[in-house]
Each structure stands twice: as C-alpha cells, then as structure tokens.
Amino acid sequence: SSAITKSTKIVLNLESLGSLPADEAGPLARYASTIQAQRHDYNGKVLSIRTEDLKSLAIIYDMSPDELTTRLIEWGVLSPGADGSIYSDVD
Ligand code: C2E
Ligand code: C2E
Ligand code: C2E
C-alpha cells in the first residue's frame, strides 16, 4: 500500500525550496506561493500543505505521490517527522 495516507503530515521547507533550480522546483514553488497567498501566510520557514495537494503535485510532475515524496526528500524540501521518520502515520 502507499506510504502516503490521509494522516501523513506534509511540511515543506521553504528555505530549501527557494534555493533549488527553477526548472525542477518551479511548479512546486508556484504551488506553494499560491497557498501562501491564499492563507496570507508569508513569513514562515515551513508550510504545511494538504495531502490532496501532494496528489495534485504528483500529477503535475507525472509521478506517483510516493515517487514525488522521495524526490522532495532528496531535494531537502520535505522535513522529516519529529521522531526522525518521514511519516507520522497513525492509521
Ligand atoms: P477553504 O478551503 O474554504 O478553507 C477555509 C478556511 O478553513 C481556511 O482559511 C482555514 O482557516 C480553514 N481550513 C480548511 N481546511 C483546513 C485544514 O485542513 N487545516 C486547517 N488548519 N485549516 C483549514 P484560510 O487558511 O485563510 O484559506 C483560505 C482558502 O485558501 C481556503 O478556503 C482554500 O481555498 C485556500 N487554501 C489555503 N490553504 C490551502 C492549501 O493548503 N491547499 C489548498 N488546496 N487550498 C488552500
Ligand atoms: P505544528 O503543526 O507541528 O507546527 C509547528 C511549527 O511549524 C509552527 O509553530 C510554525 O512555526 C511552523 N509551521 C507549520 N506549518 C506552518 C505553515 O503552514 N505556515 C507557517 N508560517 N508556519 C508553519 P506554531 O505556529 O507555534 O504552532 C504550534 C502548533 O500549534 C502547531 O504544530 C499546530 O499543532 C498548532 N497550530 C498552529 N496554528 C494552527 C492552525 O492554524 N491550525 C491548526 N490546526 N493547528 C495549528
Ligand atoms: P490535510 O488536509 O492533509 O492538511 C494538512 C495540514 O495542512 C493541516 O494540518 C494544516 O496545517 C495545513 N492546511 C491545509 N489546508 C489549510 C488551509 O486551508 N489553511 C491553513 N491555514 N492550513 C491548511 P491540520 O490543520 O492539523 O489538519 C489535519 C487534517 O485535518 C487535515 O489534513 C484535514 O484532513 C483535516 N482538517 C482540518 N481542518 C479541516 C477543515 O476545516 N476542513 C476539512 N475538510 N478538513 C480539515
């Protein structure tokens, strides 16, 4: 089964995102900027996004959500969980 479940907390590291090459991170950066604007949430170092948003982003990147998650970890954009794991599933 998928590593991405409804209880997966997705927290983007905005500083890492801002330092990535635009050709790779561009769609993700625009998506995050749009969410920030909708929330009027501009000053954070991280941005919590919806699990549904990761699925939308996976379609944009032509990957499965799990593949995109792996890519985000490689980019240093996805912060690991407080216990050092990537996922904090309680399902
Ligand atoms: P909306 O989806 O109608 O949500 C209205 C308000 O409900 C949000 O106002 C927020 O206060 C609260 N809310 C809805 N879902 C959640 C949630 O899962 N967690 C939390 N903590 N609060 C939630 P807000 O934040 O001012 O956002 C305004 C609108 O901006 C939202 O209206 C939505 O259309 C969009 N938006 C904001 N953040 C996101 C996001 O992460 N993903 C998506 N797809 N849209 C977002
Ligand atoms: P948390 O969700 O584990 O977030 C920890 C800290 O990460 C937050 O501390 C904040 O500094 C940062 N952070 C996480 N997501 C975002 C984001 O989307 N935007 C920004 N600007 N910063 C983010 P903070 O603000 O002191 O909040 C502590 C805890 O209080 C949060 O832990 C969460 O459990 C709760 N909390 C704060 N604001 C909300 C909210 O709007 N909705 C809900 N449901 N919980 C909230
Ligand atoms: P989720 O939809 O996967 O959202 C994960 C986190 O993204 C939320 O954690 C919140 O930090 C952030 N987030 C998502 N949408 C918004 C938004 O519109 N505005 C803001 N300011 N932040 C947003 P949180 O708040 O701890 O919520 C955990 C889960 O609880 C959410 O997962 C969602 O499944 C549910 N939830 C929370 N609030 C609402 C709500 O108002 N409406 C609905 N339908 N579900 C909600």
PDB file of C-alpha atoms and ligand atoms in Angstrom:
ATOM      1  CA  SER A   1       0.000   0.000   0.000  1.00  0.00           C
ATOM      2  CA  SER A   2       1.005   3.628  -0.375  1.00  0.00           C
ATOM      3  CA  ALA A   3       3.261   5.353   2.131  1.00  0.00           C
ATOM      4  CA  ILE A   4       1.090   8.448   1.702  1.00  0.00           C
ATOM      5  CA  THR A   5      -2.054   8.263   3.793  1.00  0.00           C
ATOM      6  CA  LYS A   6      -4.549  10.803   4.986  1.00  0.00           C
ATOM      7  CA  SER A   7      -2.646  11.161   8.264  1.00  0.00           C
ATOM      8  CA  THR A   8       0.712  11.890   6.598  1.00  0.00           C
ATOM      9  CA  LYS A   9       1.767  15.404   7.592  1.00  0.00           C
ATOM     10  CA  ILE A  10       3.420  17.196   4.710  1.00  0.00           C
ATOM     11  CA  VAL A  11       5.553  20.126   5.824  1.00  0.00           C
ATOM     12  CA  LEU A  12       7.564  21.872   3.108  1.00  0.00           C
ATOM     13  CA  ASN A  13      10.873  23.545   3.953  1.00  0.00           C
ATOM     14  CA  LEU A  14      10.541  26.895   2.150  1.00  0.00           C
ATOM     15  CA  GLU A  15      14.225  27.832   2.505  1.00  0.00           C
ATOM     16  CA  SER A  16      15.328  24.641   0.748  1.00  0.00           C
ATOM     17  CA  LEU A  17      12.629  25.150  -1.865  1.00  0.00           C
ATOM     18  CA  GLY A  18      13.856  28.661  -2.597  1.00  0.00           C
ATOM     19  CA  SER A  19      17.428  27.502  -3.216  1.00  0.00           C
ATOM     20  CA  LEU A  20      16.547  24.789  -5.788  1.00  0.00           C
ATOM     21  CA  PRO A  21      16.972  25.226  -9.580  1.00  0.00           C
ATOM     22  CA  ALA A  22      13.802  26.778 -11.011  1.00  0.00           C
ATOM     23  CA  ASP A  23      13.452  24.242 -13.831  1.00  0.00           C
ATOM     24  CA  GLU A  24      12.964  21.397 -11.341  1.00  0.00           C
ATOM     25  CA  ALA A  25      11.304  23.115  -8.403  1.00  0.00           C
ATOM     26  CA  GLY A  26       9.345  25.724 -10.405  1.00  0.00           C
ATOM     27  CA  PRO A  27       5.884  24.099 -10.365  1.00  0.00           C
ATOM     28  CA  LEU A  28       6.206  23.237  -6.668  1.00  0.00           C
ATOM     29  CA  ALA A  29       7.439  26.734  -5.828  1.00  0.00           C
ATOM     30  CA  ARG A  30       4.497  28.318  -7.666  1.00  0.00           C
ATOM     31  CA  TYR A  31       2.037  25.965  -5.936  1.00  0.00           C
ATOM     32  CA  ALA A  32       3.483  26.818  -2.502  1.00  0.00           C
ATOM     33  CA  SER A  33       3.434  30.551  -3.307  1.00  0.00           C
ATOM     34  CA  THR A  34      -0.243  30.306  -4.257  1.00  0.00           C
ATOM     35  CA  ILE A  35      -1.125  28.580  -0.968  1.00  0.00           C
ATOM     36  CA  GLN A  36       0.847  31.204   0.977  1.00  0.00           C
ATOM     37  CA  ALA A  37      -1.056  33.965  -0.806  1.00  0.00           C
ATOM     38  CA  GLN A  38      -4.447  32.313  -0.182  1.00  0.00           C
ATOM     39  CA  ARG A  39      -3.640  31.998   3.534  1.00  0.00           C
ATOM     40  CA  HIS A  40      -1.814  35.336   3.818  1.00  0.00           C
ATOM     41  CA  ASP A  41       0.964  33.205   5.370  1.00  0.00           C
ATOM     42  CA  TYR A  42       4.192  34.771   4.096  1.00  0.00           C
ATOM     43  CA  ASN A  43       6.645  34.724   6.972  1.00  0.00           C
ATOM     44  CA  GLY A  44       7.002  31.018   7.737  1.00  0.00           C
ATOM     45  CA  LYS A  45      10.126  28.899   7.249  1.00  0.00           C
ATOM     46  CA  VAL A  46       7.874  25.922   6.594  1.00  0.00           C
ATOM     47  CA  LEU A  47       4.446  25.440   5.016  1.00  0.00           C
ATOM     48  CA  SER A  48       2.036  22.655   5.947  1.00  0.00           C
ATOM     49  CA  ILE A  49       0.047  21.556   2.897  1.00  0.00           C
ATOM     50  CA  ARG A  50      -2.865  19.197   2.320  1.00  0.00           C
ATOM     51  CA  THR A  51      -2.372  15.550   1.440  1.00  0.00           C
ATOM     52  CA  GLU A  52      -4.662  16.300  -1.520  1.00  0.00           C
ATOM     53  CA  ASP A  53      -2.192  18.942  -2.673  1.00  0.00           C
ATOM     54  CA  LEU A  54       0.599  16.353  -2.840  1.00  0.00           C
ATOM     55  CA  LYS A  55      -1.609  14.251  -5.109  1.00  0.00           C
ATOM     56  CA  SER A  56      -2.214  17.245  -7.364  1.00  0.00           C
ATOM     57  CA  LEU A  57       1.514  17.994  -7.446  1.00  0.00           C
ATOM     58  CA  ALA A  58       2.287  14.353  -8.311  1.00  0.00           C
ATOM     59  CA  ILE A  59       0.060  14.701 -11.398  1.00  0.00           C
ATOM     60  CA  ILE A  60       1.882  17.902 -12.350  1.00  0.00           C
ATOM     61  CA  TYR A  61       5.261  16.117 -12.016  1.00  0.00           C
ATOM     62  CA  ASP A  62       3.948  12.952 -13.768  1.00  0.00           C
ATOM     63  CA  MET A  63       4.920  10.771 -10.787  1.00  0.00           C
ATOM     64  CA  SER A  64       3.129   8.742  -8.143  1.00  0.00           C
ATOM     65  CA  PRO A  65       2.701  10.533  -4.795  1.00  0.00           C
ATOM     66  CA  ASP A  66       5.293   8.174  -3.287  1.00  0.00           C
ATOM     67  CA  GLU A  67       7.789   8.950  -6.069  1.00  0.00           C
ATOM     68  CA  LEU A  68       7.252  12.671  -5.604  1.00  0.00           C
ATOM     69  CA  THR A  69       7.697  12.280  -1.843  1.00  0.00           C
ATOM     70  CA  THR A  70      11.038  10.547  -2.427  1.00  0.00           C
ATOM     71  CA  ARG A  71      12.072  13.382  -4.767  1.00  0.00           C
ATOM     72  CA  LEU A  72      11.067  16.037  -2.225  1.00  0.00           C
ATOM     73  CA  ILE A  73      13.171  14.294   0.428  1.00  0.00           C
ATOM     74  CA  GLU A  74      16.152  14.156  -1.997  1.00  0.00           C
ATOM     75  CA  TRP A  75      15.710  17.876  -2.617  1.00  0.00           C
ATOM     76  CA  GLY A  76      15.663  18.534   1.139  1.00  0.00           C
ATOM     77  CA  VAL A  77      12.234  20.151   0.791  1.00  0.00           C
ATOM     78  CA  LEU A  78      10.269  17.649   2.871  1.00  0.00           C
ATOM     79  CA  SER A  79      11.076  17.865   6.569  1.00  0.00           C
ATOM     80  CA  PRO A  80      11.272  14.563   8.401  1.00  0.00           C
ATOM     81  CA  GLY A  81       8.879  13.942  11.275  1.00  0.00           C
ATOM     82  CA  ALA A  82       9.689  14.983  14.819  1.00  0.00           C
ATOM     83  CA  ASP A  83      10.679  11.382  15.643  1.00  0.00           C
ATOM     84  CA  GLY A  84      13.183  11.384  12.781  1.00  0.00           C
ATOM     85  CA  SER A  85      10.935   9.383  10.470  1.00  0.00           C
ATOM     86  CA  ILE A  86       9.414  10.755   7.298  1.00  0.00           C
ATOM     87  CA  TYR A  87       5.899   9.669   8.138  1.00  0.00           C
ATOM     88  CA  SER A  88       3.835  10.095  11.265  1.00  0.00           C
ATOM     89  CA  ASP A  89       1.065   7.676  10.302  1.00  0.00           C
ATOM     90  CA  VAL A  90      -1.379   6.649  12.954  1.00  0.00           C
ATOM     91  CA  ASP A  91      -3.558   4.586  10.582  1.00  0.00           C
TER      92      ASP A  91
HETATM   93  P1  C2E B   1     -11.320  26.855   2.267  1.00  0.00           P
HETATM   94  O1  C2E B   1     -10.820  25.539   1.785  1.00  0.00           O
HETATM   95  O2  C2E B   1     -12.782  27.142   2.084  1.00  0.00           O
HETATM   96  O3  C2E B   1     -10.965  26.925   3.815  1.00  0.00           O
HETATM   97  C1  C2E B   1     -11.495  27.998   4.611  1.00  0.00           C
HETATM   98  C2  C2E B   1     -10.757  28.080   5.921  1.00  0.00           C
HETATM   99  O4  C2E B   1     -10.958  26.848   6.637  1.00  0.00           O
HETATM  100  C3  C2E B   1      -9.255  28.239   5.778  1.00  0.00           C
HETATM  101  O5  C2E B   1      -8.940  29.607   5.646  1.00  0.00           O
HETATM  102  C4  C2E B   1      -8.765  27.658   7.104  1.00  0.00           C
HETATM  103  O6  C2E B   1      -8.912  28.618   8.141  1.00  0.00           O
HETATM  104  C5  C2E B   1      -9.750  26.531   7.359  1.00  0.00           C
HETATM  105  N1  C2E B   1      -9.259  25.236   6.849  1.00  0.00           N
HETATM  106  C6  C2E B   1      -9.733  24.498   5.822  1.00  0.00           C
HETATM  107  N2  C2E B   1      -9.094  23.316   5.730  1.00  0.00           N
HETATM  108  C7  C2E B   1      -8.165  23.311   6.716  1.00  0.00           C
HETATM  109  C8  C2E B   1      -7.178  22.347   7.127  1.00  0.00           C
HETATM  110  O7  C2E B   1      -7.004  21.224   6.592  1.00  0.00           O
HETATM  111  N3  C2E B   1      -6.389  22.733   8.169  1.00  0.00           N
HETATM  112  C9  C2E B   1      -6.511  23.955   8.753  1.00  0.00           C
HETATM  113  N4  C2E B   1      -5.632  24.262   9.721  1.00  0.00           N
HETATM  114  N5  C2E B   1      -7.445  24.835   8.418  1.00  0.00           N
HETATM  115  C10 C2E B   1      -8.265  24.529   7.411  1.00  0.00           C
HETATM  116  P2  C2E B   1      -7.532  30.039   5.018  1.00  0.00           P
HETATM  117  O8  C2E B   1      -6.405  29.304   5.663  1.00  0.00           O
HETATM  118  O9  C2E B   1      -7.495  31.546   5.099  1.00  0.00           O
HETATM  119  O10 C2E B   1      -7.606  29.601   3.491  1.00  0.00           O
HETATM  120  C11 C2E B   1      -8.456  30.277   2.587  1.00  0.00           C
HETATM  121  C12 C2E B   1      -8.624  29.475   1.312  1.00  0.00           C
HETATM  122  O11 C2E B   1      -7.339  29.313   0.675  1.00  0.00           O
HETATM  123  C13 C2E B   1      -9.126  28.066   1.548  1.00  0.00           C
HETATM  124  O12 C2E B   1     -10.531  28.079   1.616  1.00  0.00           O
HETATM  125  C14 C2E B   1      -8.628  27.351   0.313  1.00  0.00           C
HETATM  126  O13 C2E B   1      -9.469  27.628  -0.814  1.00  0.00           O
HETATM  127  C15 C2E B   1      -7.272  28.012   0.073  1.00  0.00           C
HETATM  128  N6  C2E B   1      -6.185  27.270   0.719  1.00  0.00           N
HETATM  129  C16 C2E B   1      -5.470  27.635   1.801  1.00  0.00           C
HETATM  130  N7  C2E B   1      -4.525  26.731   2.073  1.00  0.00           N
HETATM  131  C17 C2E B   1      -4.670  25.747   1.174  1.00  0.00           C
HETATM  132  C18 C2E B   1      -3.969  24.516   0.932  1.00  0.00           C
HETATM  133  O14 C2E B   1      -3.046  24.120   1.661  1.00  0.00           O
HETATM  134  N8  C2E B   1      -4.370  23.777  -0.120  1.00  0.00           N
HETATM  135  C19 C2E B   1      -5.419  24.155  -0.923  1.00  0.00           C
HETATM  136  N9  C2E B   1      -5.772  23.330  -1.937  1.00  0.00           N
HETATM  137  N10 C2E B   1      -6.100  25.316  -0.752  1.00  0.00           N
HETATM  138  C20 C2E B   1      -5.725  26.091   0.296  1.00  0.00           C
HETATM  139  P1  C2E B   2       2.851  22.040  14.023  1.00  0.00           P
HETATM  140  O1  C2E B   2       1.781  21.900  13.003  1.00  0.00           O
HETATM  141  O2  C2E B   2       3.676  20.821  14.292  1.00  0.00           O
HETATM  142  O3  C2E B   2       3.789  23.237  13.563  1.00  0.00           O
HETATM  143  C1  C2E B   2       4.998  23.532  14.266  1.00  0.00           C
HETATM  144  C2  C2E B   2       5.531  24.882  13.839  1.00  0.00           C
HETATM  145  O4  C2E B   2       5.903  24.821  12.464  1.00  0.00           O
HETATM  146  C3  C2E B   2       4.530  26.030  13.962  1.00  0.00           C
HETATM  147  O5  C2E B   2       4.619  26.581  15.257  1.00  0.00           O
HETATM  148  C4  C2E B   2       5.025  27.001  12.926  1.00  0.00           C
HETATM  149  O6  C2E B   2       6.111  27.751  13.414  1.00  0.00           O
HETATM  150  C5  C2E B   2       5.548  26.072  11.839  1.00  0.00           C
HETATM  151  N1  C2E B   2       4.547  25.819  10.801  1.00  0.00           N
HETATM  152  C6  C2E B   2       3.971  24.628  10.492  1.00  0.00           C
HETATM  153  N2  C2E B   2       3.175  24.747   9.431  1.00  0.00           N
HETATM  154  C7  C2E B   2       3.234  26.046   9.048  1.00  0.00           C
HETATM  155  C8  C2E B   2       2.636  26.763   7.979  1.00  0.00           C
HETATM  156  O7  C2E B   2       1.868  26.252   7.117  1.00  0.00           O
HETATM  157  N3  C2E B   2       2.943  28.094   7.910  1.00  0.00           N
HETATM  158  C9  C2E B   2       3.775  28.689   8.800  1.00  0.00           C
HETATM  159  N4  C2E B   2       4.003  30.011   8.663  1.00  0.00           N
HETATM  160  N5  C2E B   2       4.371  28.025   9.806  1.00  0.00           N
HETATM  161  C10 C2E B   2       4.112  26.719   9.920  1.00  0.00           C
HETATM  162  P2  C2E B   2       3.363  27.378  15.845  1.00  0.00           P
HETATM  163  O8  C2E B   2       2.828  28.369  14.847  1.00  0.00           O
HETATM  164  O9  C2E B   2       3.798  27.928  17.169  1.00  0.00           O
HETATM  165  O10 C2E B   2       2.229  26.269  16.067  1.00  0.00           O
HETATM  166  C11 C2E B   2       2.421  25.246  17.058  1.00  0.00           C
HETATM  167  C12 C2E B   2       1.361  24.182  16.893  1.00  0.00           C
HETATM  168  O11 C2E B   2       0.051  24.762  17.082  1.00  0.00           O
HETATM  169  C13 C2E B   2       1.330  23.545  15.515  1.00  0.00           C
HETATM  170  O12 C2E B   2       2.230  22.463  15.441  1.00  0.00           O
HETATM  171  C14 C2E B   2      -0.107  23.070  15.434  1.00  0.00           C
HETATM  172  O13 C2E B   2      -0.239  21.850  16.151  1.00  0.00           O
HETATM  173  C15 C2E B   2      -0.862  24.166  16.181  1.00  0.00           C
HETATM  174  N6  C2E B   2      -1.322  25.176  15.209  1.00  0.00           N
HETATM  175  C16 C2E B   2      -0.826  26.407  14.990  1.00  0.00           C
HETATM  176  N7  C2E B   2      -1.546  27.045  14.053  1.00  0.00           N
HETATM  177  C17 C2E B   2      -2.521  26.194  13.686  1.00  0.00           C
HETATM  178  C18 C2E B   2      -3.571  26.272  12.738  1.00  0.00           C
HETATM  179  O14 C2E B   2      -3.797  27.267  12.037  1.00  0.00           O
HETATM  180  N8  C2E B   2      -4.371  25.172  12.634  1.00  0.00           N
HETATM  181  C19 C2E B   2      -4.167  24.062  13.369  1.00  0.00           C
HETATM  182  N9  C2E B   2      -4.984  23.040  13.184  1.00  0.00           N
HETATM  183  N10 C2E B   2      -3.165  23.942  14.260  1.00  0.00           N
HETATM  184  C20 C2E B   2      -2.368  24.999  14.424  1.00  0.00           C
HETATM  185  P1  C2E B   3      -4.769  17.925   5.351  1.00  0.00           P
HETATM  186  O1  C2E B   3      -5.930  18.386   4.534  1.00  0.00           O
HETATM  187  O2  C2E B   3      -3.856  16.945   4.702  1.00  0.00           O
HETATM  188  O3  C2E B   3      -3.928  19.221   5.810  1.00  0.00           O
HETATM  189  C1  C2E B   3      -2.656  19.084   6.412  1.00  0.00           C
HETATM  190  C2  C2E B   3      -2.226  20.395   7.034  1.00  0.00           C
HETATM  191  O4  C2E B   3      -2.096  21.410   6.028  1.00  0.00           O
HETATM  192  C3  C2E B   3      -3.198  20.961   8.046  1.00  0.00           C
HETATM  193  O5  C2E B   3      -2.992  20.342   9.299  1.00  0.00           O
HETATM  194  C4  C2E B   3      -2.808  22.437   8.054  1.00  0.00           C
HETATM  195  O6  C2E B   3      -1.604  22.612   8.806  1.00  0.00           O
HETATM  196  C5  C2E B   3      -2.476  22.691   6.594  1.00  0.00           C
HETATM  197  N1  C2E B   3      -3.657  23.204   5.860  1.00  0.00           N
HETATM  198  C6  C2E B   3      -4.418  22.535   4.983  1.00  0.00           C
HETATM  199  N2  C2E B   3      -5.368  23.304   4.465  1.00  0.00           N
HETATM  200  C7  C2E B   3      -5.231  24.512   5.036  1.00  0.00           C
HETATM  201  C8  C2E B   3      -5.939  25.753   4.899  1.00  0.00           C
HETATM  202  O7  C2E B   3      -6.909  25.905   4.136  1.00  0.00           O
HETATM  203  N3  C2E B   3      -5.471  26.786   5.644  1.00  0.00           N
HETATM  204  C9  C2E B   3      -4.417  26.647   6.505  1.00  0.00           C
HETATM  205  N4  C2E B   3      -4.059  27.738   7.221  1.00  0.00           N
HETATM  206  N5  C2E B   3      -3.736  25.497   6.668  1.00  0.00           N
HETATM  207  C10 C2E B   3      -4.142  24.450   5.930  1.00  0.00           C
HETATM  208  P2  C2E B   3      -4.162  20.364  10.399  1.00  0.00           P
HETATM  209  O8  C2E B   3      -4.787  21.718  10.493  1.00  0.00           O
HETATM  210  O9  C2E B   3      -3.585  19.762  11.636  1.00  0.00           O
HETATM  211  O10 C2E B   3      -5.298  19.382   9.812  1.00  0.00           O
HETATM  212  C11 C2E B   3      -5.091  17.957   9.759  1.00  0.00           C
HETATM  213  C12 C2E B   3      -6.164  17.319   8.900  1.00  0.00           C
HETATM  214  O11 C2E B   3      -7.458  17.546   9.491  1.00  0.00           O
HETATM  215  C13 C2E B   3      -6.224  17.896   7.520  1.00  0.00           C
HETATM  216  O12 C2E B   3      -5.281  17.224   6.700  1.00  0.00           O
HETATM  217  C14 C2E B   3      -7.677  17.584   7.142  1.00  0.00           C
HETATM  218  O13 C2E B   3      -7.799  16.227   6.745  1.00  0.00           O
HETATM  219  C15 C2E B   3      -8.413  17.793   8.440  1.00  0.00           C
HETATM  220  N6  C2E B   3      -8.937  19.165   8.573  1.00  0.00           N
HETATM  221  C16 C2E B   3      -8.508  20.125   9.386  1.00  0.00           C
HETATM  222  N7  C2E B   3      -9.249  21.244   9.264  1.00  0.00           N
HETATM  223  C17 C2E B   3     -10.187  20.950   8.317  1.00  0.00           C
HETATM  224  C18 C2E B   3     -11.263  21.718   7.730  1.00  0.00           C
HETATM  225  O14 C2E B   3     -11.534  22.893   8.061  1.00  0.00           O
HETATM  226  N8  C2E B   3     -11.982  21.082   6.776  1.00  0.00           N
HETATM  227  C19 C2E B   3     -11.727  19.797   6.391  1.00  0.00           C
HETATM  228  N9  C2E B   3     -12.472  19.247   5.393  1.00  0.00           N
HETATM  229  N10 C2E B   3     -10.714  19.061   6.919  1.00  0.00           N
HETATM  230  C20 C2E B   3      -9.979  19.644   7.878  1.00  0.00           C
END
